[in-house]
Structure formats: structure tokens, C-alpha cells
Amino acid sequence: MKKSNGFIYLKLAENIQHMISEGVYAVGDKLPSVRSLHLEHGVSISTALQVYTHLEKKGWVTSREKSGYFVRYARQLRPQLPPVTNPAPRAGRVQINEKLAVFRKTARSEKTISLIGASPDTSLMPAAKLKKALQLASRELNNSFIPYGDITGHEPFRRHIARHCLNWGRAFSPNEIIVTNGAIEAASLCLRAVANAGDTIAIESPTFFGLLLAIESLGMKALEIPTDPVTGVSLDVLEDAFKQKKVQACLFVSNYSNPLGSCMPDNSKEQLAKMLQKYQVPLIEDDVYGDLHFAPERPRTIKSYDEEGLVLYCSSFSKSIAAGLRIGWVIGGRYHEKVAQLKFMSSASTGILPQLVLTKFLDQQRLDLHLKSLRQALSMQTMQITKAIQEYFPEDTQLTRPNGGISLWVVLPPKVNTWQLHDASIAQGITFTPGALFSSQQRYQNCIRLTNANPWNDDQDWAIRTIGELSQQQLKG
């Protein structure tokens, strides 16, 4: 009965939220009373109260003593979306390592309020259940964790990954999967499998600096492709690069990219898969955020449309279960054997103990229930930080509207220098990621990436307000 009531209150809350989004209720409008919900929908008074408590936590409504509930927020009030990015149409060397090293050094203090979370906050992760899985694994280990493991990974764990892949519409054998030390190793192995030093890799603009570092470390070049903050890379510009043989391979985050949060529509993914086939260009698809969707359905992957093994699919459980276990994987398609050889040369195999722990966790737990709770928390936190940015940042600030993942991309007025803004924020005990770290072309100097990975509290609100005030000071100066 509890599950049924829980479903009912969430469904009612979603319906009211949708009506606010569509303008049926405007900001300031009075909403139906708790008693009205009770009578009209046949729910208990406590369930009706749950509906409004949920919406109040998400920031959609506000309560007024003895007056009821009123609309506080509407999607139409969000800041303007950034435009499609416009990087230079030429490939170049990536040189961000030194700048990133400086950033990491300044952002390392434990006393800072961090807005740079690379994975959801620990409080949102299944810590107790992972500890139980560790205990179960330790009782059954004997000495199996001492020798080197299989190059491709622990076979029972690979079976779990194969089942997990069904969520995005494709069936794979465990033998097609190679377990890696996180998704960055997966992407690096794939880059080495499809390209050599001096070759050019097509990337999103902006893109995650970890991927840029991988390209830089291998002596490759990057060609930044214009990217829409909602729908991802421009396929027209990409195809032109294919026609001119400008790129050896592509490296894209197809679902809820870091930092834009863009998600390529399924029809575009299918179109891209056909383009890859037509021009015989391999694609490395990083899908670490695909499970963190806010909408009911998980988006598909480009790999799900791949008919010729040209897509090398990379993912991990770092964003959804535990980043510290450092477990990722590759489905390499026609490059499987090459990736396996490179894996052996790179690190021989992935540590068996983390794989055993995750295997026990997946044996014992329903991952879908954990992910549902995690997605709800991230969705709420996205709404809360969005509202704060709208309230505290300069009036003409532009902001992405991700429907999943953990990144928000903020475009401040051109006069704001976010490296200087970061220095000023560090002095106040706040850290975020300057936009210039997400480009190989020294672009996005007035942009920042913020994270929705942390539960909203007074410290987070103060940090956003302080960054907004420091931005305003730069504009006045």
C-alpha cells in the first residue's frame, strides 16, 4: 500500500508541475487546496500534503500561512539558453595540462564550498549496501583477489554489464566487454586503438577537460565542433569535416554531456551512426551520464544504432554507484582485440576486488530502485541551483537546462573573466570550474561549469549568491 501511495503522490506532483510549466497556473496563482486534492483525486489528506511538500522542496510552490499553496516558479522564468557554440573551424594541439594543474592546486582545500563535484554527493550513493557487498565478497574471496585477473575483467561482472546494456536498447555478450579503471582509461584505450599521434579527433565544444587531457597526452589534435546546448554536436558541420577528411575519429558524450548537459535526440544518433558507416570514421561514445536522466525514459546510445562496429562504447558506474571503485568498461566493436591488447600493455588488468564488490552489490540489490532515487535528487537539485542562479547572477546571464547528468553551463556577460572570478571566489572559500578548461582553443573565458551533484543547503545558496555578487562587481569595475 505504501508503494501505491508513493506512486500516487509523485504522479499528482508531476501533473501539477506540468500544468505550471505549460502556463495553466502562472506565478502567484493559488493552487487547489489540500482538501480539494483529497476530494477530487480520492487520496488521503496526508498524501495530498505530500504532493505540495514535494513541490515546495523542488521550488515550484510556496505555502502561505492560513492561505494555502501558491505558484512560486515556472520554467518560462529560467535564464535564456546559450546559443550554439562557434569554435574556430581548424584543428589544433591541446594545451590545457598546465592550466588544469594550477586549477587543481587551488581547488584542493577541504575548507572550500565546492561546486565542482565530478560525481553525485556521497549521501546520494548506496554506501550501506556497498559495505554489505564488501562484507559478502570478503567472506567468499579466499585468495582469488591476489593473482592477476582476466584482461577483459571478471566474467560474472561482465554479465551484469551486458544485462545493464539492455536498458538502452542493445544486447551484448559478456565477451564483447572489457572492464577498465574508470571511463577515462576506457576512452584513452579507445583513442589509442583508432588514432595515432598527430591525428585529429572531432570533439564537442565545450567538452570535458579529462577527455582533452587524454587527447593532449597522446599527442593528438582536436577539432572542436559547434554544439547546441540542448541537442549536441552539429551533424552538418561534422559531416563536412568527414567529407574533407579532417578527422581520424570522433569522441562525443552523447547523453547529458559535460559541461553543457546536452543530449543528442535519438533520430540524430541514428543519423550519426549512418554517417560513420558512410565515411568509415570510428566514434568513441562516452555514456557515463546516460543513467542519470530526469525524464521517465533512458535515452538510447549511438552504439545502439551501430551496424558495423564503428562505435567504441565507454561507460562506468562512477556517476551512479561509487566513483572510488574506479570501474568502467568498453564495448569496442571491430576494435575489441586492439583495445584488449592495449589494456594488457597499459595496466594488465583491472583490480579484481572492486569488481567482486560491484558484482555482489548487483547480485543483491535492484539497481533501478537506487537510480530512481538518485535521479529524483539530482533533478530537484538542478531546479534549486537554477533558481539561485536566476536570483543572484547578472540579469543577462545565460544558462543551460539539462534534463539529466550533473553539469550546468553558465554564460556570464562578456566583460566577466571567470579565471579572475575563480580567484576571487577561492578567497571567499568557494570553488567552481572556469569555462576555459573545457576548450582546446582558449575559449569560454566568460563561462563557468557548476554542478548539481550536491544536496541543496544554506552553504550552497550562499556560494551561488557570492559568485553572483563577485560577477556584478567585475561588471561595475
Coordinates of N, CA and C in Angstrom, one line a residue, residues 232-428:
G232 N 23.2 18.8 -28.8 CA 24.5 18.3 -29.0 C 25.2 18.8 -30.3
V233 N 26.2 18.0 -30.8 CA 27.0 18.5 -31.9 C 26.2 18.7 -33.2
S234 N 26.7 19.7 -34.0 CA 26.1 20.0 -35.3 C 26.6 18.9 -36.3
L235 N 25.6 18.1 -36.7 CA 25.9 17.0 -37.6 C 26.3 17.5 -39.0
D236 N 25.8 18.7 -39.4 CA 26.1 19.2 -40.7 C 27.6 19.6 -40.7
V237 N 28.1 20.3 -39.7 CA 29.5 20.7 -39.6 C 30.4 19.4 -39.5
L238 N 29.9 18.4 -38.8 CA 30.7 17.2 -38.6 C 30.8 16.5 -39.9
E239 N 29.7 16.4 -40.7 CA 29.8 15.7 -42.0 C 30.7 16.4 -42.9
D240 N 30.7 17.7 -42.9 CA 31.6 18.5 -43.8 C 33.1 18.1 -43.4
A241 N 33.4 17.9 -42.1 CA 34.7 17.5 -41.7 C 35.0 16.1 -42.2
F242 N 34.0 15.2 -42.2 CA 34.2 13.9 -42.8 C 34.5 14.0 -44.3
K243 N 33.7 14.8 -45.0 CA 33.9 14.9 -46.4 C 35.3 15.4 -46.8
Q244 N 35.8 16.3 -46.0 CA 37.2 16.9 -46.2 C 38.3 16.1 -45.6
K245 N 37.9 14.9 -45.0 CA 38.9 14.0 -44.3 C 39.7 14.8 -43.3
K246 N 39.1 15.6 -42.5 CA 39.7 16.4 -41.5 C 40.0 15.6 -40.2
V247 N 39.2 14.5 -40.0 CA 39.3 13.8 -38.7 C 39.6 12.3 -38.9
Q248 N 40.3 11.8 -38.0 CA 40.6 10.4 -37.9 C 39.5 9.6 -37.1
A249 N 38.9 10.3 -36.1 CA 37.9 9.7 -35.3 C 37.2 10.8 -34.5
C250 N 36.1 10.4 -33.8 CA 35.3 11.3 -33.0 C 35.3 10.8 -31.6
L251 N 35.1 11.8 -30.7 CA 34.9 11.5 -29.2 C 33.8 12.4 -28.7
F252 N 32.6 11.8 -28.5 CA 31.5 12.6 -28.0 C 30.9 12.0 -26.8
V253 N 30.3 12.9 -25.9 CA 29.4 12.4 -24.8 C 28.0 12.6 -25.3
S254 N 27.4 11.6 -25.7 CA 26.1 11.7 -26.4 C 24.9 12.1 -25.4
N255 N 25.0 11.6 -24.2 CA 23.8 11.8 -23.3 C 24.3 12.7 -22.1
Y256 N 23.7 13.9 -22.0 CA 24.0 14.8 -20.8 C 25.4 15.1 -20.7
S257 N 26.0 15.7 -21.8 CA 27.4 16.0 -21.9 C 27.9 16.9 -20.8
N258 N 29.2 16.7 -20.5 CA 29.9 17.5 -19.5 C 30.7 18.5 -20.3
P259 N 30.5 19.8 -20.3 CA 29.7 20.6 -19.3 C 28.3 21.0 -19.7
L260 N 27.9 20.9 -20.9 CA 26.7 21.5 -21.4 C 25.4 20.8 -20.9
G261 N 25.5 19.5 -20.7 CA 24.3 18.8 -20.4 C 23.4 18.5 -21.5
S262 N 23.9 18.7 -22.8 CA 23.2 18.4 -24.0 C 22.9 16.9 -24.1
C263 N 21.8 16.6 -24.8 CA 21.5 15.2 -25.1 C 21.1 15.0 -26.5
M264 N 21.8 14.3 -27.3 CA 21.5 14.2 -28.7 C 20.2 13.4 -28.9
P265 N 19.2 13.9 -29.6 CA 18.0 13.2 -29.9 C 18.3 11.8 -30.5
D266 N 17.4 10.9 -30.3 CA 17.6 9.5 -30.9 C 17.7 9.5 -32.4
N267 N 16.9 10.4 -33.1 CA 17.0 10.4 -34.5 C 18.3 10.9 -35.0
S268 N 18.9 11.8 -34.2 CA 20.2 12.3 -34.6 C 21.3 11.3 -34.3
K269 N 21.1 10.5 -33.3 CA 22.0 9.4 -33.0 C 22.0 8.4 -34.2
E270 N 20.8 8.1 -34.6 CA 20.7 7.2 -35.8 C 21.4 7.8 -37.0
Q271 N 21.1 9.0 -37.3 CA 21.7 9.7 -38.4 C 23.2 9.7 -38.3
L272 N 23.8 10.0 -37.1 CA 25.2 10.0 -36.9 C 25.8 8.6 -37.2
A273 N 25.1 7.5 -36.7 CA 25.6 6.2 -36.9 C 25.7 5.9 -38.4
K274 N 24.8 6.3 -39.2 CA 24.8 6.1 -40.6 C 25.9 6.9 -41.3
M275 N 26.2 8.1 -40.8 CA 27.3 8.9 -41.3 C 28.6 8.2 -41.0
L276 N 28.8 7.7 -39.8 CA 30.0 7.0 -39.5 C 30.2 5.8 -40.5
Q277 N 29.2 5.1 -40.8 CA 29.2 4.0 -41.7 C 29.6 4.5 -43.1
K278 N 28.9 5.6 -43.5 CA 29.2 6.1 -44.9 C 30.6 6.5 -45.1
Y279 N 31.2 7.1 -44.1 CA 32.6 7.7 -44.2 C 33.6 6.8 -43.6
Q280 N 33.2 5.7 -42.9 CA 34.1 4.8 -42.2 C 35.0 5.5 -41.2
V281 N 34.3 6.4 -40.4 CA 35.0 7.1 -39.3 C 34.6 6.5 -38.0
P282 N 35.5 6.0 -37.1 CA 35.1 5.5 -35.8 C 34.7 6.6 -34.8
L283 N 33.9 6.2 -33.9 CA 33.4 7.1 -32.8 C 33.6 6.5 -31.5
I284 N 34.2 7.2 -30.6 CA 34.3 6.8 -29.2 C 33.1 7.5 -28.5
E285 N 32.2 6.8 -27.9 CA 31.0 7.3 -27.3 C 31.1 7.2 -25.8
D286 N 31.2 8.3 -25.1 CA 31.3 8.3 -23.6 C 29.9 8.5 -23.1
D287 N 29.4 7.5 -22.4 CA 28.0 7.5 -21.9 C 27.9 7.4 -20.4
V288 N 28.8 8.0 -19.7 CA 28.8 7.9 -18.2 C 27.6 8.5 -17.5
Y289 N 26.9 9.4 -18.2 CA 25.8 10.1 -17.6 C 24.4 9.6 -18.1
G290 N 24.4 8.6 -19.0 CA 23.1 8.2 -19.6 C 22.1 7.7 -18.6
D291 N 22.5 7.1 -17.5 CA 21.6 6.6 -16.5 C 21.0 7.6 -15.6
L292 N 21.6 8.9 -15.7 CA 21.1 10.0 -14.8 C 20.1 10.9 -15.5
H293 N 19.1 10.3 -16.1 CA 18.1 11.0 -16.9 C 17.0 11.4 -15.9
F294 N 16.4 12.6 -16.1 CA 15.4 13.1 -15.3 C 14.0 12.7 -15.8
A295 N 13.9 12.6 -17.1 CA 12.6 12.1 -17.8 C 12.4 10.6 -17.5
P296 N 11.2 10.1 -17.7 CA 11.0 8.7 -17.4 C 11.8 7.7 -18.1
E297 N 12.1 8.0 -19.4 CA 12.8 7.0 -20.2 C 14.3 7.3 -20.4
R298 N 15.1 6.3 -20.3 CA 16.6 6.5 -20.6 C 16.8 6.7 -22.0
P299 N 17.6 7.7 -22.4 CA 17.9 7.9 -23.8 C 18.7 6.8 -24.4
R300 N 18.6 6.5 -25.7 CA 19.4 5.5 -26.3 C 20.8 6.0 -26.5
T301 N 21.6 5.1 -27.1 CA 23.0 5.5 -27.3 C 23.3 5.4 -28.8
I302 N 24.3 6.1 -29.3 CA 24.7 5.9 -30.7 C 25.1 4.5 -31.0
K303 N 25.7 3.8 -30.0 CA 26.1 2.4 -30.2 C 24.9 1.5 -30.5
S304 N 23.7 1.9 -30.0 CA 22.5 1.1 -30.3 C 22.1 1.1 -31.8
Y305 N 22.6 2.0 -32.5 CA 22.4 2.1 -34.0 C 23.6 1.6 -34.8
D306 N 24.6 1.2 -34.2 CA 25.9 0.8 -34.8 C 25.8 -0.5 -35.5
E307 N 25.8 -0.6 -36.8 CA 25.7 -1.9 -37.5 C 27.1 -2.5 -37.9
E308 N 28.1 -1.7 -37.9 CA 29.4 -2.1 -38.4 C 30.5 -2.1 -37.4
G309 N 30.2 -1.9 -36.1 CA 31.2 -2.0 -35.1 C 32.1 -0.8 -35.1
L310 N 31.7 0.3 -35.6 CA 32.5 1.6 -35.7 C 32.4 2.4 -34.4
V311 N 31.4 2.1 -33.5 CA 31.3 2.9 -32.3 C 31.9 2.1 -31.2
L312 N 32.9 2.7 -30.5 CA 33.5 2.2 -29.3 C 32.8 2.8 -28.1
Y313 N 32.0 2.0 -27.4 CA 31.2 2.5 -26.3 C 31.9 2.4 -25.0
C314 N 31.9 3.5 -24.2 CA 32.6 3.6 -22.9 C 31.6 4.1 -21.9
S315 N 31.7 3.5 -20.7 CA 30.8 3.9 -19.6 C 31.4 3.5 -18.3
S316 N 30.7 3.8 -17.2 CA 31.3 3.4 -15.9 C 30.1 3.4 -14.9
F317 N 30.4 3.0 -13.6 CA 29.5 3.1 -12.5 C 29.9 4.2 -11.6
S318 N 30.9 5.1 -12.0 CA 31.4 6.1 -11.2 C 30.4 7.2 -10.8
K319 N 29.5 7.5 -11.8 CA 28.5 8.5 -11.5 C 27.2 8.0 -10.9
S320 N 27.0 6.7 -10.9 CA 25.8 6.1 -10.4 C 25.9 5.2 -9.1
I321 N 27.1 4.7 -8.9 CA 27.2 3.8 -7.7 C 28.4 4.3 -6.8
A322 N 29.6 4.3 -7.3 CA 30.8 4.7 -6.5 C 32.0 5.0 -7.4
A323 N 32.3 6.3 -7.3 CA 33.5 6.8 -8.2 C 34.8 6.1 -7.7
G324 N 34.9 5.9 -6.4 CA 36.1 5.5 -5.8 C 36.5 4.1 -6.2
L325 N 35.6 3.3 -6.6 CA 35.9 1.9 -7.1 C 36.6 1.9 -8.4
R326 N 36.5 3.0 -9.2 CA 37.3 3.1 -10.4 C 37.0 2.0 -11.4
I327 N 35.7 1.8 -11.7 CA 35.3 0.7 -12.6 C 34.6 1.3 -13.8
G328 N 35.1 1.1 -15.0 CA 34.5 1.4 -16.2 C 34.5 0.2 -17.2
W329 N 34.1 0.5 -18.4 CA 34.1 -0.6 -19.4 C 34.1 -0.1 -20.8
V330 N 34.5 -0.9 -21.7 CA 34.5 -0.6 -23.2 C 33.8 -1.8 -23.9
I331 N 32.9 -1.4 -24.9 CA 32.4 -2.3 -25.9 C 33.0 -1.8 -27.2
G332 N 34.1 -2.5 -27.6 CA 34.9 -2.0 -28.7 C 34.6 -2.3 -30.1
G333 N 33.5 -3.1 -30.3 CA 33.1 -3.4 -31.7 C 34.2 -4.0 -32.5
R334 N 34.5 -3.6 -33.7 CA 35.5 -4.1 -34.5 C 36.9 -3.9 -34.0
Y335 N 37.0 -3.0 -33.0 CA 38.3 -2.7 -32.3 C 38.6 -3.5 -31.0
H336 N 37.7 -4.5 -30.8 CA 37.8 -5.2 -29.5 C 39.2 -5.7 -29.2
E337 N 39.7 -6.5 -30.1 CA 41.0 -7.1 -29.9 C 42.1 -6.1 -29.7
K338 N 42.1 -5.0 -30.5 CA 43.1 -3.9 -30.3 C 43.0 -3.3 -28.9
V339 N 41.8 -3.0 -28.5 CA 41.6 -2.4 -27.1 C 42.1 -3.4 -26.1
A340 N 41.8 -4.7 -26.2 CA 42.3 -5.7 -25.3 C 43.8 -5.7 -25.2
Q341 N 44.5 -5.7 -26.4 CA 45.9 -5.7 -26.4 C 46.5 -4.4 -25.7
L342 N 45.9 -3.3 -25.9 CA 46.3 -2.0 -25.3 C 46.1 -2.1 -23.8
K343 N 44.9 -2.7 -23.4 CA 44.6 -2.8 -22.0 C 45.7 -3.6 -21.3
F344 N 46.2 -4.7 -21.9 CA 47.2 -5.5 -21.3 C 48.5 -4.7 -21.2
M345 N 48.9 -4.0 -22.3 CA 50.1 -3.2 -22.2 C 50.0 -2.0 -21.2
S346 N 48.8 -1.5 -21.0 CA 48.6 -0.3 -20.2 C 48.6 -0.7 -18.7
S347 N 47.8 -1.7 -18.3 CA 47.6 -2.0 -16.9 C 47.4 -3.4 -16.6
A348 N 47.6 -4.3 -17.6 CA 47.5 -5.7 -17.5 C 46.0 -6.2 -17.2
S349 N 45.4 -5.7 -16.1 CA 44.0 -6.0 -15.9 C 43.5 -5.0 -14.8
T350 N 42.2 -5.0 -14.7 CA 41.6 -4.1 -13.7 C 41.5 -4.9 -12.3
G351 N 41.7 -4.1 -11.2 CA 41.7 -4.8 -9.9 C 40.5 -5.6 -9.7
I352 N 40.7 -6.8 -9.2 CA 39.6 -7.8 -9.1 C 38.6 -7.5 -7.9
L353 N 39.2 -6.9 -6.8 CA 38.4 -6.7 -5.6 C 37.2 -5.7 -5.9
P354 N 37.5 -4.5 -6.5 CA 36.3 -3.7 -6.8 C 35.3 -4.3 -7.7
Q355 N 35.7 -5.2 -8.6 CA 34.7 -5.9 -9.5 C 33.9 -6.9 -8.7
L356 N 34.6 -7.6 -7.7 CA 33.8 -8.5 -6.9 C 32.8 -7.8 -6.0
V357 N 33.2 -6.6 -5.5 CA 32.2 -5.9 -4.7 C 31.0 -5.4 -5.5
L358 N 31.3 -4.9 -6.7 CA 30.2 -4.5 -7.5 C 29.3 -5.7 -8.0
T359 N 30.0 -6.8 -8.2 CA 29.2 -8.0 -8.6 C 28.2 -8.4 -7.5
K360 N 28.8 -8.4 -6.2 CA 27.9 -8.7 -5.1 C 26.8 -7.7 -4.9
F361 N 27.1 -6.4 -5.1 CA 26.1 -5.4 -5.0 C 25.0 -5.6 -6.0
L362 N 25.4 -5.9 -7.2 CA 24.4 -6.1 -8.3 C 23.6 -7.4 -8.2
D363 N 24.3 -8.4 -7.5 CA 23.6 -9.6 -7.2 C 22.5 -9.4 -6.2
Q364 N 22.7 -8.5 -5.2 CA 21.9 -8.4 -4.1 C 20.8 -7.3 -4.2
Q365 N 21.1 -6.3 -5.0 CA 20.3 -5.1 -5.0 C 19.6 -4.8 -6.3
R366 N 18.5 -4.1 -6.3 CA 17.9 -3.7 -7.5 C 18.4 -2.3 -7.9
L367 N 19.3 -2.3 -8.9 CA 20.0 -1.0 -9.3 C 18.9 0.0 -9.7
D368 N 17.8 -0.4 -10.3 CA 16.9 0.5 -10.8 C 16.2 1.4 -9.7
L369 N 16.1 0.8 -8.5 CA 15.5 1.5 -7.4 C 16.4 2.6 -6.9
H370 N 17.7 2.2 -6.8 CA 18.7 3.2 -6.4 C 18.8 4.4 -7.4
L371 N 18.8 4.0 -8.7 CA 18.9 5.0 -9.7 C 17.7 5.9 -9.7
K372 N 16.5 5.4 -9.5 CA 15.3 6.2 -9.4 C 15.4 7.3 -8.4
S373 N 15.9 6.9 -7.2 CA 16.1 7.8 -6.1 C 17.1 8.9 -6.4
L374 N 18.2 8.4 -7.0 CA 19.3 9.3 -7.3 C 18.9 10.3 -8.4
R375 N 18.1 9.9 -9.4 CA 17.7 10.8 -10.4 C 16.7 11.9 -9.9
Q376 N 15.9 11.4 -9.0 CA 14.9 12.4 -8.4 C 15.7 13.5 -7.6
A377 N 16.7 13.1 -6.8 CA 17.5 14.0 -6.1 C 18.2 15.0 -7.0
L378 N 18.9 14.5 -8.0 CA 19.6 15.3 -9.0 C 18.7 16.3 -9.7
S379 N 17.5 15.8 -10.1 CA 16.5 16.7 -10.7 C 16.1 17.9 -9.8
M380 N 15.9 17.5 -8.5 CA 15.5 18.6 -7.6 C 16.6 19.6 -7.4
Q381 N 17.8 19.0 -7.2 CA 19.0 19.9 -7.0 C 19.3 20.8 -8.2
T382 N 19.0 20.3 -9.4 CA 19.1 21.1 -10.6 C 18.2 22.3 -10.6
M383 N 16.9 22.0 -10.2 CA 16.0 23.1 -10.1 C 16.4 24.1 -9.1
Q384 N 16.9 23.7 -7.9 CA 17.3 24.6 -6.9 C 18.4 25.5 -7.2
I385 N 19.5 24.9 -7.9 CA 20.6 25.7 -8.2 C 20.2 26.7 -9.4
T386 N 19.3 26.2 -10.3 CA 18.9 27.1 -11.4 C 18.2 28.3 -10.9
K387 N 17.3 28.1 -9.9 CA 16.6 29.2 -9.3 C 17.5 30.2 -8.6
A388 N 18.5 29.7 -7.9 CA 19.5 30.5 -7.3 C 20.3 31.4 -8.3
I389 N 20.7 30.7 -9.4 CA 21.5 31.5 -10.4 C 20.6 32.6 -11.0
Q390 N 19.4 32.2 -11.2 CA 18.4 33.3 -11.7 C 18.3 34.4 -10.8
E391 N 18.3 34.2 -9.5 CA 18.1 35.2 -8.5 C 19.3 36.1 -8.3
Y392 N 20.5 35.4 -8.3 CA 21.7 36.1 -7.9 C 22.7 36.6 -9.0
F393 N 22.6 36.0 -10.1 CA 23.6 36.3 -11.2 C 23.1 37.5 -12.0
P394 N 24.1 38.1 -12.7 CA 23.7 39.3 -13.6 C 22.5 38.9 -14.5
E395 N 21.7 40.0 -14.8 CA 20.5 39.8 -15.4 C 20.5 39.1 -16.8
D396 N 21.6 39.3 -17.6 CA 21.7 38.7 -18.9 C 22.5 37.5 -18.9
T397 N 22.6 36.8 -17.8 CA 23.3 35.5 -17.7 C 22.5 34.5 -18.5
Q398 N 23.2 33.6 -19.2 CA 22.6 32.5 -20.0 C 22.9 31.2 -19.3
L399 N 22.0 30.2 -19.3 CA 22.2 29.0 -18.5 C 21.6 27.8 -19.3
T400 N 22.3 26.7 -19.2 CA 21.7 25.5 -19.9 C 20.6 24.9 -19.0
R401 N 19.8 24.0 -19.7 CA 18.7 23.4 -19.0 C 18.8 21.9 -19.1
P402 N 19.7 21.3 -18.5 CA 19.9 19.8 -18.7 C 18.8 19.0 -18.2
N403 N 18.5 18.0 -18.9 CA 17.4 17.1 -18.4 C 18.0 15.7 -17.9
G404 N 19.2 15.9 -17.4 CA 19.9 14.7 -16.8 C 21.4 15.1 -16.5
G405 N 22.1 14.2 -15.9 CA 23.5 14.5 -15.6 C 23.8 15.4 -14.4
I406 N 25.0 15.9 -14.3 CA 25.4 16.7 -13.1 C 26.0 18.0 -13.4
S407 N 25.9 18.5 -14.7 CA 26.5 19.7 -15.0 C 25.6 20.8 -15.5
L408 N 25.9 22.1 -15.1 CA 25.2 23.2 -15.7 C 26.2 24.2 -16.2
W409 N 26.0 24.7 -17.4 CA 26.9 25.6 -18.1 C 26.4 27.0 -18.0
V410 N 27.1 27.9 -17.4 CA 26.7 29.3 -17.2 C 27.5 30.2 -18.1
V411 N 26.8 31.0 -18.9 CA 27.5 32.0 -19.7 C 27.2 33.4 -19.1
L412 N 28.2 34.0 -18.6 CA 28.1 35.3 -18.0 C 28.3 36.4 -19.0
P413 N 28.0 37.7 -18.7 CA 28.3 38.7 -19.7 C 29.8 38.7 -20.2
P414 N 30.0 39.1 -21.4 CA 31.4 39.1 -21.9 C 32.5 39.8 -21.1
K415 N 32.1 40.8 -20.3 CA 33.1 41.5 -19.5 C 33.6 40.7 -18.3
V416 N 32.9 39.7 -18.0 CA 33.3 38.9 -16.8 C 34.4 37.9 -17.2
N417 N 35.5 37.9 -16.5 CA 36.6 37.0 -16.7 C 36.5 35.9 -15.6
T418 N 36.2 34.7 -16.0 CA 35.9 33.7 -14.9 C 37.2 33.1 -14.3
W419 N 38.4 33.3 -14.8 CA 39.6 33.0 -14.1 C 39.8 33.9 -12.9
Q420 N 39.6 35.2 -13.2 CA 39.6 36.2 -12.1 C 38.5 36.0 -11.1
L421 N 37.3 35.6 -11.6 CA 36.2 35.3 -10.8 C 36.5 34.1 -9.9
H422 N 37.2 33.2 -10.4 CA 37.5 32.0 -9.6 C 38.5 32.3 -8.5
D423 N 39.5 33.2 -8.8 CA 40.5 33.6 -7.8 C 39.7 34.3 -6.7
A424 N 38.8 35.2 -7.0 CA 38.1 36.0 -6.0 C 37.2 35.0 -5.2
S425 N 36.6 34.0 -5.8 CA 35.8 33.1 -5.1 C 36.6 32.2 -4.2
I426 N 37.8 31.8 -4.6 CA 38.6 31.0 -3.7 C 38.9 31.8 -2.5
A427 N 39.2 33.1 -2.6 CA 39.4 33.9 -1.4 C 38.2 33.9 -0.5
Q428 N 37.0 33.6 -1.0 CA 35.9 33.5 -0.1 C 35.5 32.1 0.3

